[in-house]
Coordinates of C-alpha atoms in Angstrom, one line a residue:
X2 CA 54.0 59.3 42.7
X3 CA 57.8 60.2 41.5
X4 CA 58.4 62.5 38.6
X5 CA 60.7 60.7 35.7
X6 CA 62.2 64.5 35.5
X7 CA 65.9 64.2 36.3
X8 CA 66.8 65.8 39.5
X9 CA 69.5 68.3 40.1
X10 CA 72.2 68.2 42.9
X11 CA 72.3 71.1 44.8
X12 CA 75.3 73.5 44.4
X13 CA 76.7 77.0 43.9
X14 CA 77.1 78.5 40.4
X15 CA 81.0 78.0 38.9
X16 CA 83.3 80.6 40.4
X17 CA 83.6 83.3 38.4
X18 CA 87.0 82.7 36.2
X19 CA 89.6 85.7 37.1
X20 CA 93.3 86.5 37.5
X21 CA 95.0 84.9 40.2
X22 CA 97.2 87.2 43.0
X23 CA 99.7 85.5 45.3
X24 CA 100.1 86.8 48.4
X25 CA 103.4 85.9 50.1
X26 CA 105.5 85.5 52.8
X27 CA 108.7 83.9 52.4
X28 CA 108.0 80.8 51.2
X29 CA 104.0 80.9 52.3
X30 CA 101.8 81.6 49.8
X31 CA 98.0 82.4 49.7
X32 CA 96.5 82.7 46.7
X33 CA 93.7 85.1 45.7
X34 CA 91.4 84.3 42.5
X35 CA 92.0 81.9 40.0
X36 CA 91.4 78.5 40.8
X37 CA 92.1 79.0 44.7
X38 CA 89.3 78.5 47.4
X39 CA 87.8 81.7 49.0
X40 CA 90.4 83.2 51.1
X41 CA 89.4 83.7 55.1
X42 CA 90.7 87.3 56.0
X43 CA 90.6 89.4 59.0
X44 CA 91.4 92.9 60.4
X45 CA 93.3 93.8 64.2
X46 CA 92.2 96.7 66.1
X47 CA 95.2 97.0 68.5
X48 CA 97.5 99.9 68.0
X49 CA 99.9 99.0 65.5
X50 CA 102.6 100.8 67.1
X51 CA 102.8 98.4 69.8
X52 CA 103.6 95.5 68.2
X53 CA 103.9 93.1 70.6
X54 CA 100.2 93.3 71.4
X55 CA 99.4 93.6 67.9
X56 CA 101.7 90.2 67.3
X57 CA 99.2 88.3 69.9
X58 CA 96.5 89.5 68.4
X59 CA 97.5 88.3 64.9
X60 CA 98.7 85.0 66.0
X61 CA 94.9 84.6 67.4
X62 CA 93.4 85.3 64.3
X63 CA 95.4 83.3 62.4
X64 CA 95.1 80.3 65.0
X65 CA 91.4 80.7 64.8
X66 CA 91.9 80.6 61.0
X67 CA 92.7 83.6 59.3
X68 CA 94.5 82.9 56.0
X69 CA 95.6 87.1 55.5
X70 CA 95.7 89.9 58.1
X71 CA 95.2 93.5 58.1
X72 CA 96.9 95.9 60.1
X73 CA 96.6 99.7 60.2
X74 CA 99.2 101.7 59.0
X75 CA 98.6 105.7 59.9
X76 CA 101.1 106.9 61.7
X77 CA 105.2 107.3 61.5
X78 CA 104.7 105.1 64.6
X79 CA 103.1 102.6 63.6
X80 CA 104.5 102.1 60.2
X81 CA 108.0 102.2 62.2
X82 CA 107.0 99.2 64.4
X83 CA 105.6 97.1 60.9
X84 CA 109.1 95.4 60.6
X85 CA 109.6 94.8 64.1
X86 CA 105.9 93.3 64.2
X87 CA 106.5 90.7 61.4
X88 CA 110.0 89.7 63.1
X89 CA 107.8 89.0 66.6
X90 CA 105.6 86.8 64.1
X91 CA 108.3 84.9 62.4
X92 CA 109.4 84.0 65.8
X93 CA 106.5 82.9 67.1
X94 CA 105.5 80.6 64.2
X95 CA 103.1 82.4 62.1
X96 CA 103.8 82.8 58.7
X97 CA 100.5 84.8 57.9
X98 CA 101.0 87.5 55.1
X99 CA 100.5 91.1 56.7
X100 CA 98.4 93.2 54.8
X101 CA 99.1 97.1 55.4
X102 CA 96.0 99.1 55.4
X103 CA 96.7 102.8 53.9
X104 CA 94.5 106.2 54.3
X105 CA 95.5 109.8 53.9
X106 CA 99.5 109.5 54.1
X107 CA 100.1 105.8 52.8
X108 CA 102.5 107.6 50.1
X109 CA 104.3 109.3 52.8
X110 CA 104.8 106.1 54.9
X111 CA 106.0 103.8 52.5
X112 CA 108.8 105.7 50.9
X113 CA 109.7 107.1 54.4
X114 CA 109.9 103.8 56.2
X115 CA 111.0 101.0 53.5
X116 CA 111.3 97.9 56.5
X117 CA 107.6 98.8 56.6
X118 CA 107.2 98.6 52.8
X119 CA 109.0 95.5 52.5
X120 CA 107.8 93.5 55.7
X121 CA 104.0 94.3 53.9
X122 CA 102.9 91.2 52.0
X123 CA 100.2 93.7 50.4
X124 CA 99.2 97.3 51.0
X125 CA 95.3 98.6 50.7
X126 CA 95.2 101.4 48.8
X127 CA 91.7 103.6 49.2
X128 CA 91.7 106.1 46.3
X129 CA 88.9 108.5 47.7
X130 CA 91.5 109.2 50.4
X131 CA 94.9 110.3 48.6
X132 CA 93.8 113.6 48.0
X133 CA 92.4 115.8 45.0
X134 CA 93.3 116.7 41.9
X135 CA 97.1 116.2 41.1
X136 CA 98.1 115.8 43.9
X137 CA 95.9 112.7 44.6
X138 CA 97.2 111.4 41.1
X139 CA 101.1 112.1 42.2
X140 CA 99.8 110.2 45.9
X141 CA 98.6 107.2 44.1
X142 CA 101.4 106.8 41.6
X143 CA 103.5 107.2 44.5
X144 CA 101.9 104.4 46.4
X145 CA 102.2 102.2 43.2
X146 CA 105.6 103.0 42.5
X147 CA 106.4 101.2 45.9
X148 CA 104.1 98.0 45.0
X149 CA 106.1 97.7 42.0
X150 CA 109.8 98.2 43.6
X151 CA 108.8 95.7 46.0
X152 CA 106.7 93.2 44.3
X153 CA 103.9 93.8 46.6
X154 CA 100.4 93.0 45.1
X155 CA 97.5 95.7 46.1
X156 CA 93.9 95.7 47.3
X157 CA 92.3 98.8 45.6
X158 CA 89.8 99.2 47.9
X159 CA 86.8 101.5 47.1
X160 CA 84.3 102.8 49.7
X161 CA 80.7 104.6 49.7
X162 CA 81.9 106.6 52.8
X163 CA 85.0 108.1 51.6
X164 CA 84.2 107.9 47.7
X165 CA 85.9 110.2 45.3
X166 CA 83.9 113.2 45.7
X167 CA 85.6 114.6 42.3
X168 CA 84.4 111.8 40.5
X169 CA 81.1 111.8 42.4
X170 CA 80.2 115.3 41.1
X171 CA 80.9 115.0 37.6
X172 CA 79.1 111.7 37.1
X173 CA 76.1 113.4 39.0
X174 CA 76.6 116.5 36.5
X175 CA 76.6 114.3 33.7
X176 CA 73.6 112.2 35.1
X177 CA 71.4 115.4 35.6
X178 CA 71.8 115.7 31.8
X179 CA 70.5 112.7 30.7
X180 CA 66.7 112.5 29.1
X181 CA 66.0 110.2 31.9
X182 CA 68.4 110.5 34.8
X183 CA 69.1 107.3 37.6
X184 CA 68.5 107.7 40.9
X185 CA 70.9 109.3 43.2
X186 CA 71.6 105.6 44.7
X187 CA 72.0 104.5 41.1
X188 CA 75.0 107.1 40.2
X189 CA 76.7 106.3 43.5
X190 CA 76.9 102.6 42.9
X191 CA 77.8 103.2 39.3
X192 CA 80.5 105.5 40.7
X193 CA 82.4 102.9 42.7
X194 CA 82.9 100.4 40.3
X195 CA 83.9 103.3 37.7
X196 CA 86.0 104.2 40.6
X197 CA 87.5 100.6 41.3
X198 CA 88.0 99.6 37.4
X199 CA 89.5 103.1 36.3
X200 CA 91.9 103.1 39.0
X201 CA 93.2 99.6 38.4
X202 CA 93.0 100.5 34.9
X203 CA 95.9 103.4 35.9
X204 CA 97.9 101.2 38.5
X205 CA 98.6 98.7 35.5
X206 CA 99.6 102.0 33.5
X207 CA 101.9 103.1 36.0
X208 CA 103.8 99.1 35.9
X209 CA 101.9 97.2 38.3
X210 CA 101.3 93.8 36.9
X211 CA 97.9 92.5 36.3
X212 CA 97.7 89.7 38.3
X213 CA 98.7 92.0 41.3
X214 CA 95.7 93.7 41.8
X215 CA 92.6 93.0 44.0
X216 CA 89.4 94.6 43.8
X217 CA 86.6 95.7 46.3
X218 CA 84.1 98.2 46.6
X219 CA 82.7 98.3 50.1
X220 CA 79.3 99.6 50.9
X221 CA 77.0 98.8 54.3
X222 CA 73.7 98.0 53.2
X223 CA 72.9 94.1 51.7
X224 CA 71.3 95.3 48.4
X225 CA 73.6 97.9 47.7
X226 CA 76.1 95.8 47.9
X227 CA 74.6 92.9 45.7
X228 CA 74.2 94.9 43.1
X229 CA 77.9 96.5 42.9
X230 CA 79.3 93.5 43.0
X231 CA 76.8 91.6 40.3
X232 CA 77.7 94.6 38.4
X233 CA 81.6 95.2 39.2
X234 CA 82.3 91.5 38.2
X235 CA 80.5 91.7 34.7
X236 CA 83.0 94.5 33.7
X237 CA 86.4 93.1 35.1
X238 CA 88.5 89.9 35.9
X239 CA 90.2 90.9 38.5
X240 CA 89.6 88.8 41.9
X241 CA 87.2 90.9 44.2
X242 CA 87.4 91.0 47.7
X243 CA 83.7 90.7 49.6
X244 CA 82.7 92.2 53.1
X245 CA 79.9 94.5 54.0
X246 CA 81.7 97.6 55.5
X247 CA 80.3 98.5 59.1
X248 CA 78.5 95.7 59.5
X249 CA 77.2 95.9 63.0
X250 CA 77.5 94.0 66.0
X251 CA 76.4 90.8 67.3
X252 CA 73.6 89.2 65.3
X253 CA 72.8 92.0 63.0
X254 CA 76.4 92.1 61.6
X255 CA 76.3 88.6 61.3
X256 CA 73.3 88.3 59.7
X257 CA 73.7 91.4 57.5
X258 CA 77.1 89.9 56.1
X259 CA 75.8 86.8 55.5
X260 CA 72.9 87.6 53.7
X261 CA 75.0 89.6 51.2
X262 CA 77.7 87.3 51.3
X263 CA 75.9 84.3 50.6
X264 CA 73.6 85.3 47.3
X265 CA 77.1 86.8 45.8
X266 CA 79.2 83.5 46.9
X267 CA 76.2 81.5 45.6
X268 CA 76.8 82.9 42.4
X269 CA 80.1 82.3 42.2
X270 CA 81.4 85.8 42.8
X271 CA 83.9 86.5 45.5
X272 CA 87.4 85.3 45.7
X273 CA 88.3 86.7 49.4
X274 CA 85.9 87.6 52.2
X275 CA 86.2 89.5 55.7
X276 CA 83.0 89.8 58.4
X277 CA 83.7 93.6 59.6
X278 CA 82.1 93.0 63.0
X279 CA 81.9 95.3 65.6
X280 CA 82.9 93.4 68.8
X281 CA 81.4 93.5 71.9
X282 CA 83.0 95.5 74.6
X283 CA 86.1 93.1 75.5
X284 CA 84.8 90.8 73.0
X285 CA 86.7 87.8 71.0
X286 CA 88.0 89.5 67.7
X287 CA 88.0 86.4 66.2
X288 CA 84.8 86.0 65.8
X289 CA 84.9 87.6 62.7
X290 CA 87.3 84.3 61.7
X291 CA 84.7 82.1 62.9
X292 CA 81.5 83.6 60.9
X293 CA 83.6 84.1 58.0
X294 CA 84.5 80.3 57.9
X295 CA 80.8 79.3 58.7
X296 CA 79.8 81.1 55.9
X297 CA 81.8 79.3 53.9
X298 CA 81.3 75.8 55.1
X299 CA 77.4 75.8 55.6
X300 CA 77.6 76.3 51.8
X301 CA 79.4 73.7 50.8
X302 CA 82.4 75.9 49.5
X303 CA 85.2 75.1 52.5
X304 CA 85.9 73.1 55.0
X305 CA 87.8 74.3 58.2
X306 CA 86.1 72.4 61.5
X307 CA 83.8 69.3 62.3
X308 CA 80.7 70.5 61.6
X309 CA 77.7 70.2 64.5
X310 CA 74.1 69.7 63.8
X311 CA 72.0 70.1 67.0
X312 CA 68.2 70.8 67.6
X313 CA 66.8 74.0 68.4
X314 CA 64.6 72.3 71.2
X315 CA 60.9 72.1 72.1
X316 CA 58.5 71.5 75.2
X317 CA 60.1 67.9 74.7
X318 CA 63.6 68.7 75.9
X319 CA 62.8 71.1 78.8
X320 CA 66.1 69.5 80.3
X321 CA 69.4 71.5 79.3
X322 CA 71.5 68.6 78.7
X323 CA 71.4 68.7 75.1
X324 CA 72.1 72.0 74.8
X325 CA 75.3 72.1 77.1
X326 CA 76.5 68.9 75.4
X327 CA 75.9 70.1 71.7
X328 CA 78.3 73.7 72.8
X329 CA 80.8 71.5 74.7
X330 CA 81.2 69.1 71.5
X331 CA 81.5 72.0 69.3
X332 CA 84.1 74.0 71.4
X333 CA 85.6 70.7 71.5
X334 CA 86.2 69.8 67.9
X335 CA 87.1 73.4 66.8
X336 CA 89.9 73.3 69.9
X337 CA 91.0 70.1 68.6
X338 CA 91.7 71.1 65.1
X339 CA 94.9 73.4 65.3
X340 CA 96.2 69.3 66.2
X341 CA 94.0 67.3 64.5
X342 CA 94.0 69.1 61.2
X343 CA 97.7 67.8 61.2
X344 CA 97.3 64.2 62.1
X345 CA 94.1 63.7 60.5
X346 CA 93.7 65.0 56.8
X347 CA 89.8 65.2 55.8
X348 CA 88.8 65.2 59.2
X349 CA 87.3 69.1 58.9
X350 CA 84.6 67.1 56.9
X351 CA 83.4 65.6 59.7
X352 CA 79.8 65.9 60.5
X353 CA 78.6 65.3 64.2
X354 CA 75.0 65.7 65.5
X355 CA 73.8 65.8 68.6
X356 CA 70.2 65.8 68.9
X357 CA 67.3 66.1 72.0
X358 CA 64.7 63.8 71.7
X359 CA 63.4 60.5 69.7
X360 CA 61.5 62.5 67.3
X361 CA 64.6 63.3 65.2
X362 CA 67.2 62.2 67.0
X363 CA 67.8 58.8 65.9
X364 CA 67.1 59.8 62.0
X365 CA 70.0 63.0 62.2
X366 CA 72.1 61.2 64.3
X367 CA 72.2 58.4 61.5
X368 CA 73.2 60.4 58.6
X369 CA 75.9 62.1 60.1
X370 CA 78.9 60.5 60.6
X371 CA 78.7 60.1 64.5
X372 CA 75.8 61.4 66.6
X373 CA 74.3 60.7 69.6
X374 CA 70.5 61.2 70.5
X375 CA 69.6 62.5 74.0
X376 CA 66.9 61.5 76.0
X377 CA 63.9 64.1 76.3
X378 CA 61.7 64.8 79.2
X379 CA 59.8 61.8 80.3
X380 CA 61.8 59.3 78.2
X381 CA 64.0 56.6 78.9
X382 CA 67.4 58.0 80.2
X383 CA 69.7 56.5 77.9
X384 CA 71.5 58.1 75.0
X385 CA 72.0 55.8 71.4
X386 CA 75.1 56.7 69.5
X387 CA 75.3 56.0 65.8
X388 CA 78.4 55.8 64.1
X389 CA 78.4 55.6 60.2
X390 CA 74.7 55.1 59.9
X391 CA 74.5 52.1 62.7
X392 CA 74.0 52.3 66.0
X393 CA 76.7 51.4 68.2
X394 CA 76.2 52.0 71.9
X395 CA 73.9 53.3 74.4
X396 CA 75.2 55.8 76.9
X397 CA 73.6 56.2 80.2
X398 CA 74.5 58.1 83.5
X399 CA 76.5 60.8 84.6
X400 CA 79.2 60.7 82.4
X401 CA 77.8 60.7 78.8
X402 CA 79.3 63.8 77.5
X403 CA 82.8 62.7 78.5
X404 CA 82.2 58.9 76.7
X405 CA 80.5 60.4 73.8
X406 CA 84.0 63.1 73.3
X407 CA 85.8 59.8 73.8
X408 CA 84.0 57.6 71.3
X409 CA 84.4 60.8 68.5
X410 CA 88.2 61.1 69.3
X411 CA 88.5 57.3 68.8
X412 CA 86.4 57.6 65.6
X413 CA 88.7 60.1 64.7
X414 CA 91.8 58.4 65.3
X415 CA 90.7 55.2 63.4
X416 CA 88.5 56.5 60.4
X417 CA 91.1 59.6 59.6
X418 CA 94.2 58.4 60.9
X419 CA 94.9 55.3 58.8
X420 CA 94.0 56.6 55.4
X421 CA 94.0 60.1 55.7
X422 CA 90.9 60.0 53.8
X423 CA 87.7 61.6 54.5
X424 CA 84.4 58.9 54.8
X425 CA 82.1 58.9 51.8
X426 CA 79.5 61.6 52.5
X427 CA 76.1 61.1 53.5
X428 CA 73.2 63.5 53.1
X429 CA 74.1 66.9 54.5
X430 CA 78.0 66.4 55.1
X431 CA 79.9 69.0 53.7
X432 CA 81.9 68.4 50.1
X433 CA 85.5 69.2 50.6
X434 CA 87.2 71.1 48.3
X435 CA 90.6 70.8 46.8
X436 CA 92.8 73.0 48.3

């Protein structure tokens, strides 16, 4: 018997209210915070001194969906090539804003290479890597002065691997004098938050606008990251950049990043994210962009590309036909998006099912916008196709994959091409966020 109580719809918490920071290049503006969607960003791993190689990788990351791309600016040679990098990207029709990543010598590079300072759309400053004492204060002030001069926003990015040791030592001493001292881990987490907020306040005192500051407190352990960002979010209204630093390689890095970021995003914390994956040797750098998108899309926070539901397989599906079709369809949908997103508004919300047998296949296919239920081992060799919940055709023979792709192509043109509106959502369909 059903309960009479009201059933609540699943949803993430309302986004934490923040200031809005505009990161721009020319007429292209990416807003971080405020009422903007969570922004996906990434970072190159090329030598920035090689402007052409870096431009190619930035283009790949942008095409994969990265809305901001960070580049290393660590040497005079790298700084000297940033303007050429920007020029190359403009010539390639890639408007993505570039973020300059500075450590140790950023104050020198930004002042010695004004073309670099102008070509970047945002600076990333690590307060722990700017010297000590008066030198640290002067170097920080110099970088903020350049940001003010060129009207550039700044991410003040604190990292527990390079935390301000003077601040940490002072806080450890203060903690030792407590009647009930905190653990060393608790003091370090507090030092991260204090460093981020105090440096943001100092930047404003030096003249940087309050709506030109983004904060981050990067750590590499899931529970530490959650704790730090919960605390940070309660103590300021700056937009927050989320990321598990040094997340790792392969499934470990993906799982750890997802576990940490999903908790925070579900609580409305986070305005821009980066997944810091270690690529496999020769691996695709764009993987970190895809993972970031998939985290946001599977949580229903944004939509980037049609989602594919596929069963995991069991003894009923001893062949690999459905696995191959699911992989093929997923790659096909993602590869089509650069064209589709311009011609078929709302197609990113499309829900596709590729199932392997009669147990859940027909049901999942009916729930999807378009779905196919392939035959399992010993079943009749036919594959019913469902469109908008109704069975429309049954495919047979060796050309099922190609025929199904054509059905998808026709459906996209018919459903999204006429009115440019997403269809009514059935269970499991990711809701579109207005952008």
